[in-house]
Short mmCIF file of C-alpha atoms in Angstrom, two decimals:
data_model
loop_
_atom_site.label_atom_id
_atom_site.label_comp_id
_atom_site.label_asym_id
_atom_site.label_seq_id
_atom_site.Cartn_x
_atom_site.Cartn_y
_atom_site.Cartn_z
CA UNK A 19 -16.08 -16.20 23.90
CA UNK A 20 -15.11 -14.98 20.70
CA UNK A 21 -11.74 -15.19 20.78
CA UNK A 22 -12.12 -19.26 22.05
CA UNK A 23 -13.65 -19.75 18.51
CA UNK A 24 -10.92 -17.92 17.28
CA UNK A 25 -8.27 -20.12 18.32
CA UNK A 26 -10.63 -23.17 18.09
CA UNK A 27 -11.35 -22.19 14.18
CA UNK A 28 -7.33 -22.20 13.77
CA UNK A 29 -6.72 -25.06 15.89
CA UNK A 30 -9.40 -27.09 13.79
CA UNK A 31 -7.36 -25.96 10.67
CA UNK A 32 -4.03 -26.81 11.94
CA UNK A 33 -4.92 -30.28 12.56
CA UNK A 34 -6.82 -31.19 9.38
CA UNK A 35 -4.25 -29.60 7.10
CA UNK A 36 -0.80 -30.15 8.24
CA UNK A 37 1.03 -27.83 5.33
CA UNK A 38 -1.34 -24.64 7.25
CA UNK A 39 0.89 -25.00 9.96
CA UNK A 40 3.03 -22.68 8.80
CA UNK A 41 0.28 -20.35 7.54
CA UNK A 42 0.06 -16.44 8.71
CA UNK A 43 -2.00 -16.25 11.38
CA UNK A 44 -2.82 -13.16 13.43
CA UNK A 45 -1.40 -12.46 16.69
CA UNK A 46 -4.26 -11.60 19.42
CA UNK A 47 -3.34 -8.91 21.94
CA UNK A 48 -1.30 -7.48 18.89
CA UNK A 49 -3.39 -5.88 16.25
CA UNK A 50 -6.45 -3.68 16.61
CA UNK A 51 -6.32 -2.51 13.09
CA UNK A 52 -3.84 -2.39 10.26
CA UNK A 53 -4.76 1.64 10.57
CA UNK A 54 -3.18 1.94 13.72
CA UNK A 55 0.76 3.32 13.90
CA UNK A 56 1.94 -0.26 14.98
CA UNK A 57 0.27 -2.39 12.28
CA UNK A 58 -1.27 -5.31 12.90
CA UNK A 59 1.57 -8.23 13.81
CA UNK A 60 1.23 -11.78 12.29
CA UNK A 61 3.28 -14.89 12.85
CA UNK A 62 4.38 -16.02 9.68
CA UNK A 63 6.13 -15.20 6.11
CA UNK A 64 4.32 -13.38 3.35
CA UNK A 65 5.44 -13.63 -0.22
CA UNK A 66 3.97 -12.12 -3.30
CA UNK A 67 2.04 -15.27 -4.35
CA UNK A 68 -1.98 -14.91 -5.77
CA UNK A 69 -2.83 -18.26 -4.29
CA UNK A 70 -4.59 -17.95 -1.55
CA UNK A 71 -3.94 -21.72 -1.05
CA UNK A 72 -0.70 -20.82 -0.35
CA UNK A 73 -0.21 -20.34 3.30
CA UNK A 74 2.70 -18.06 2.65
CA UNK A 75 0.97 -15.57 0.03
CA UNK A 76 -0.29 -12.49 0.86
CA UNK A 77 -3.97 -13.40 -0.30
CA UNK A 78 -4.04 -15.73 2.46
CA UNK A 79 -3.10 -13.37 4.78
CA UNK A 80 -5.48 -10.76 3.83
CA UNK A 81 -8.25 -13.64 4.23
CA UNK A 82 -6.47 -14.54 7.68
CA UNK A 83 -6.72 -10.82 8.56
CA UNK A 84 -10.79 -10.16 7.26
CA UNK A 85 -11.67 -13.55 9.15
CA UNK A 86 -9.67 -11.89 11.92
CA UNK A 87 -11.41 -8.52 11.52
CA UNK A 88 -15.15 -10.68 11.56
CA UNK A 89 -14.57 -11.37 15.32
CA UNK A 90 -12.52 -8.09 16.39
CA UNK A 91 -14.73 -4.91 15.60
CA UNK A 92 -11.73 -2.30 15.93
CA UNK A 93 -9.88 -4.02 13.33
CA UNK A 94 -12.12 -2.69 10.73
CA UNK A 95 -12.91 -2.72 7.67
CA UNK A 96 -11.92 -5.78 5.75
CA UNK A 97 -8.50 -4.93 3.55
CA UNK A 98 -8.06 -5.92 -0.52
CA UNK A 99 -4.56 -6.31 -0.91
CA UNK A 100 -3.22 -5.07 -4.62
CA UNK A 101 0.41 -6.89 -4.75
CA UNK A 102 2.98 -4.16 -6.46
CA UNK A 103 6.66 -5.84 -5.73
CA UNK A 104 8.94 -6.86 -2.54
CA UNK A 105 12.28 -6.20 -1.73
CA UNK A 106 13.50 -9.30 -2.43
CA UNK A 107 12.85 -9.17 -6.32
CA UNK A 108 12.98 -5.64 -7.02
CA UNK A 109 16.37 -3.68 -6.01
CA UNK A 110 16.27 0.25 -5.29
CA UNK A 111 13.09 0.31 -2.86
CA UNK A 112 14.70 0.79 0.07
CA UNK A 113 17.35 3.92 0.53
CA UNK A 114 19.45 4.79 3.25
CA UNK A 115 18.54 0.87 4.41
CA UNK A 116 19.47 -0.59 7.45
CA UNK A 117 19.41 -3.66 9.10
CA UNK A 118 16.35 -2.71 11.14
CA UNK A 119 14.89 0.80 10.10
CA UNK A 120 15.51 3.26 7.13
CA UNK A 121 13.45 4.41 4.33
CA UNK A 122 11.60 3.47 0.94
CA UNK A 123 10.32 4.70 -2.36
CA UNK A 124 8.18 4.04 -4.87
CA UNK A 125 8.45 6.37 -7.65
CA UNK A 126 4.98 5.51 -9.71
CA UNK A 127 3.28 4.08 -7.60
CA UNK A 128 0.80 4.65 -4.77
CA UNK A 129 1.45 2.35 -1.66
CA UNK A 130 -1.93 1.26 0.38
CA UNK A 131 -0.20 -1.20 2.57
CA UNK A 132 3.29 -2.83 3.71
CA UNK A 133 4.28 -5.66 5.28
CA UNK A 134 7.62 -5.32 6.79
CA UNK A 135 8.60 -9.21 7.59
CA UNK A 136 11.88 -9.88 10.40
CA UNK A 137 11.93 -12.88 11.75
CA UNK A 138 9.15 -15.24 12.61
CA UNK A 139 7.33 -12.37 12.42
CA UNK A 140 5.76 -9.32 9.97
CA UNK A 141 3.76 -6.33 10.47
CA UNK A 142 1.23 -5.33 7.99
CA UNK A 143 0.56 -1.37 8.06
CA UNK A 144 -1.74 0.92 5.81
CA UNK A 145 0.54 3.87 4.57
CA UNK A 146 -2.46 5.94 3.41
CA UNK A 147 -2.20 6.23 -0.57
CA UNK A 148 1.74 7.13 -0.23
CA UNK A 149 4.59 6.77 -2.68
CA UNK A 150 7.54 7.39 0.39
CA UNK A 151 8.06 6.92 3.48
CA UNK A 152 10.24 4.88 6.20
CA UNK A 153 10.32 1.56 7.87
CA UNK A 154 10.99 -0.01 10.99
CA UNK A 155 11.45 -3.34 12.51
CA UNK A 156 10.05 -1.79 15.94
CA UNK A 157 6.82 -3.63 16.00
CA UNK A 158 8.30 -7.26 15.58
CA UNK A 159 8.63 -8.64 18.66
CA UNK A 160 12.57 -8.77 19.53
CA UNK A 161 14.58 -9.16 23.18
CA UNK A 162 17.25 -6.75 23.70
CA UNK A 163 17.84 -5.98 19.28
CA UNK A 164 15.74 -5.37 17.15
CA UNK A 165 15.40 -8.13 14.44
CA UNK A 166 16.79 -7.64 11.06
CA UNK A 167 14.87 -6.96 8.35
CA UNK A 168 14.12 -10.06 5.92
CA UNK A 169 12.41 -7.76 3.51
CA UNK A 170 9.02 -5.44 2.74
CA UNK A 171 6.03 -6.26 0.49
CA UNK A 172 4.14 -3.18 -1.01
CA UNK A 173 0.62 -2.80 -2.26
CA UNK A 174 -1.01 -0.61 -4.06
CA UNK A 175 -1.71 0.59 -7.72
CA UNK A 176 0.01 2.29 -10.20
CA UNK A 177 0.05 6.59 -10.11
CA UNK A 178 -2.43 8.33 -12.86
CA UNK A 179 -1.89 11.68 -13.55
CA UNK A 180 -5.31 13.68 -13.29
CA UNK A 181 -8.08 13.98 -15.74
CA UNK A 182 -9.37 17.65 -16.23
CA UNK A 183 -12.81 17.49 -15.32
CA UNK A 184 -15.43 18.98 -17.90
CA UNK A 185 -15.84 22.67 -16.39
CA UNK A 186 -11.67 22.69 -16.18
CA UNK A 187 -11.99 21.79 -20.04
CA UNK A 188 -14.59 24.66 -21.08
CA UNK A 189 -12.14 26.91 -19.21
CA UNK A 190 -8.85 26.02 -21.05
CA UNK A 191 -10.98 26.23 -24.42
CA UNK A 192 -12.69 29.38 -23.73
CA UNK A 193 -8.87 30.84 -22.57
CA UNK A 194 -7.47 29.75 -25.89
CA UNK A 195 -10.52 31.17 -28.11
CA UNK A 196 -9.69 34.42 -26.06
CA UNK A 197 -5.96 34.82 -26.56
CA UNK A 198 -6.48 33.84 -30.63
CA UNK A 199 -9.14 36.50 -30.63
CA UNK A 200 -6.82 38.75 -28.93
CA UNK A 201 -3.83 37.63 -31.53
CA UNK A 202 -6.71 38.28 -34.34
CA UNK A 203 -7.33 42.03 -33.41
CA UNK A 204 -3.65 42.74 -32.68
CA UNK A 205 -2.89 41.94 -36.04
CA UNK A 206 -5.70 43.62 -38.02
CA UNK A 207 -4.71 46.56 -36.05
CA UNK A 208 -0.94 46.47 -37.11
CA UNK A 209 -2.69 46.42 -40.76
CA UNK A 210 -4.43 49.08 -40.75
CA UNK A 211 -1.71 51.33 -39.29
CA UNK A 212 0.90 50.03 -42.22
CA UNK A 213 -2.18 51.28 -44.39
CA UNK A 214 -2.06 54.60 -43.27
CA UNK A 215 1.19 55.57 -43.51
#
């Protein structure tokens, strides 16, 4: 029943807005979750565009996904995409690259999720907080090859080194005060012997 208003909600949209089309939309029967090893698979392009107008950008496709996720309960919870880059307009992601699997880095930067798009097709994946890892054109749906990559959006946020929390501070302090007492005494020791002799 669900999955009738589903397709009837996208079928609606279709028809009353010709340039949606085109939009991402999820495939059903091919995503449980974008946790899950194979992604979830969508029909459609994503690009690095904020409007969500945009049937192409990936704010539409996290809306497509979270409307998606209201009506399946194992594709939980609802994602907040953080747009970092894409292959296409930033060189040096992807090393050892083939045309259908190889591996990527983000120096930097911590990746939440990927999209890996090859042909009509791309797969959106959550890489758990990563800032490496490898790629694969696998879960596109292909005959006998395996499509070739068109290329990967990452999201994410940039790395922060650590804060020292309060009781780490009081420690480095009180380790400091010590070794410059330590220095102190060392030195009106080496005093008094130069006295004495």
């Amino acid at each position: 029943m669900k999955l009738k208003a589903i397709l009837a909600g996208a079928a609606i949209m279709a028809a009353a807005a010709p340039s949606l089309a085109n939009a991402s939309v999820v495939v059903v029967g091919k995503c449980s979750s974008v946790s899950s090893s194979s992604g979830c698979l969508f029909l459609g392009n994503i690009n690095g565009s904020q409007n969500g107008l945009n049937p192409n950008s990936y704010k539409f496709a996290q809306g497509v996904y979270n409307l998606y996720n209201n009506f399946v309960p194992s594709a939980q919870p609802n994602i907040k995409l953080n747009y970092l880059f894409d292959t296409d307009t930033t060189s040096g992601l992807i090393t050892g690259a083939g045309k259908t699997s190889g591996t990527w880095s983000t120096p930097g930067y911590v990746i939440d999720y990927m999209a890996v798009k090859a042909g009509s097709y791309f797969s959106l994946y959550k890489v758990a907080d990563l800032s490496s890892g490898s790629w694969s054109t696998m879960d596109i749906p292909h005959g006998k090859n395996l499509k070739d990559l068109s290329h990967i959006v990452f999201f994410g946020s940039q790395a922060v080194a650590g804060v020292p929390e309060p009781a780490t501070w009081g420690m480095m302090i009180a380790g400091v005060g010590m070794a410059g007492g330590a220095l102190r005494r060392r030195r009106a020791r080496q005093q008094v012997r130069f006295a004495a002799a």
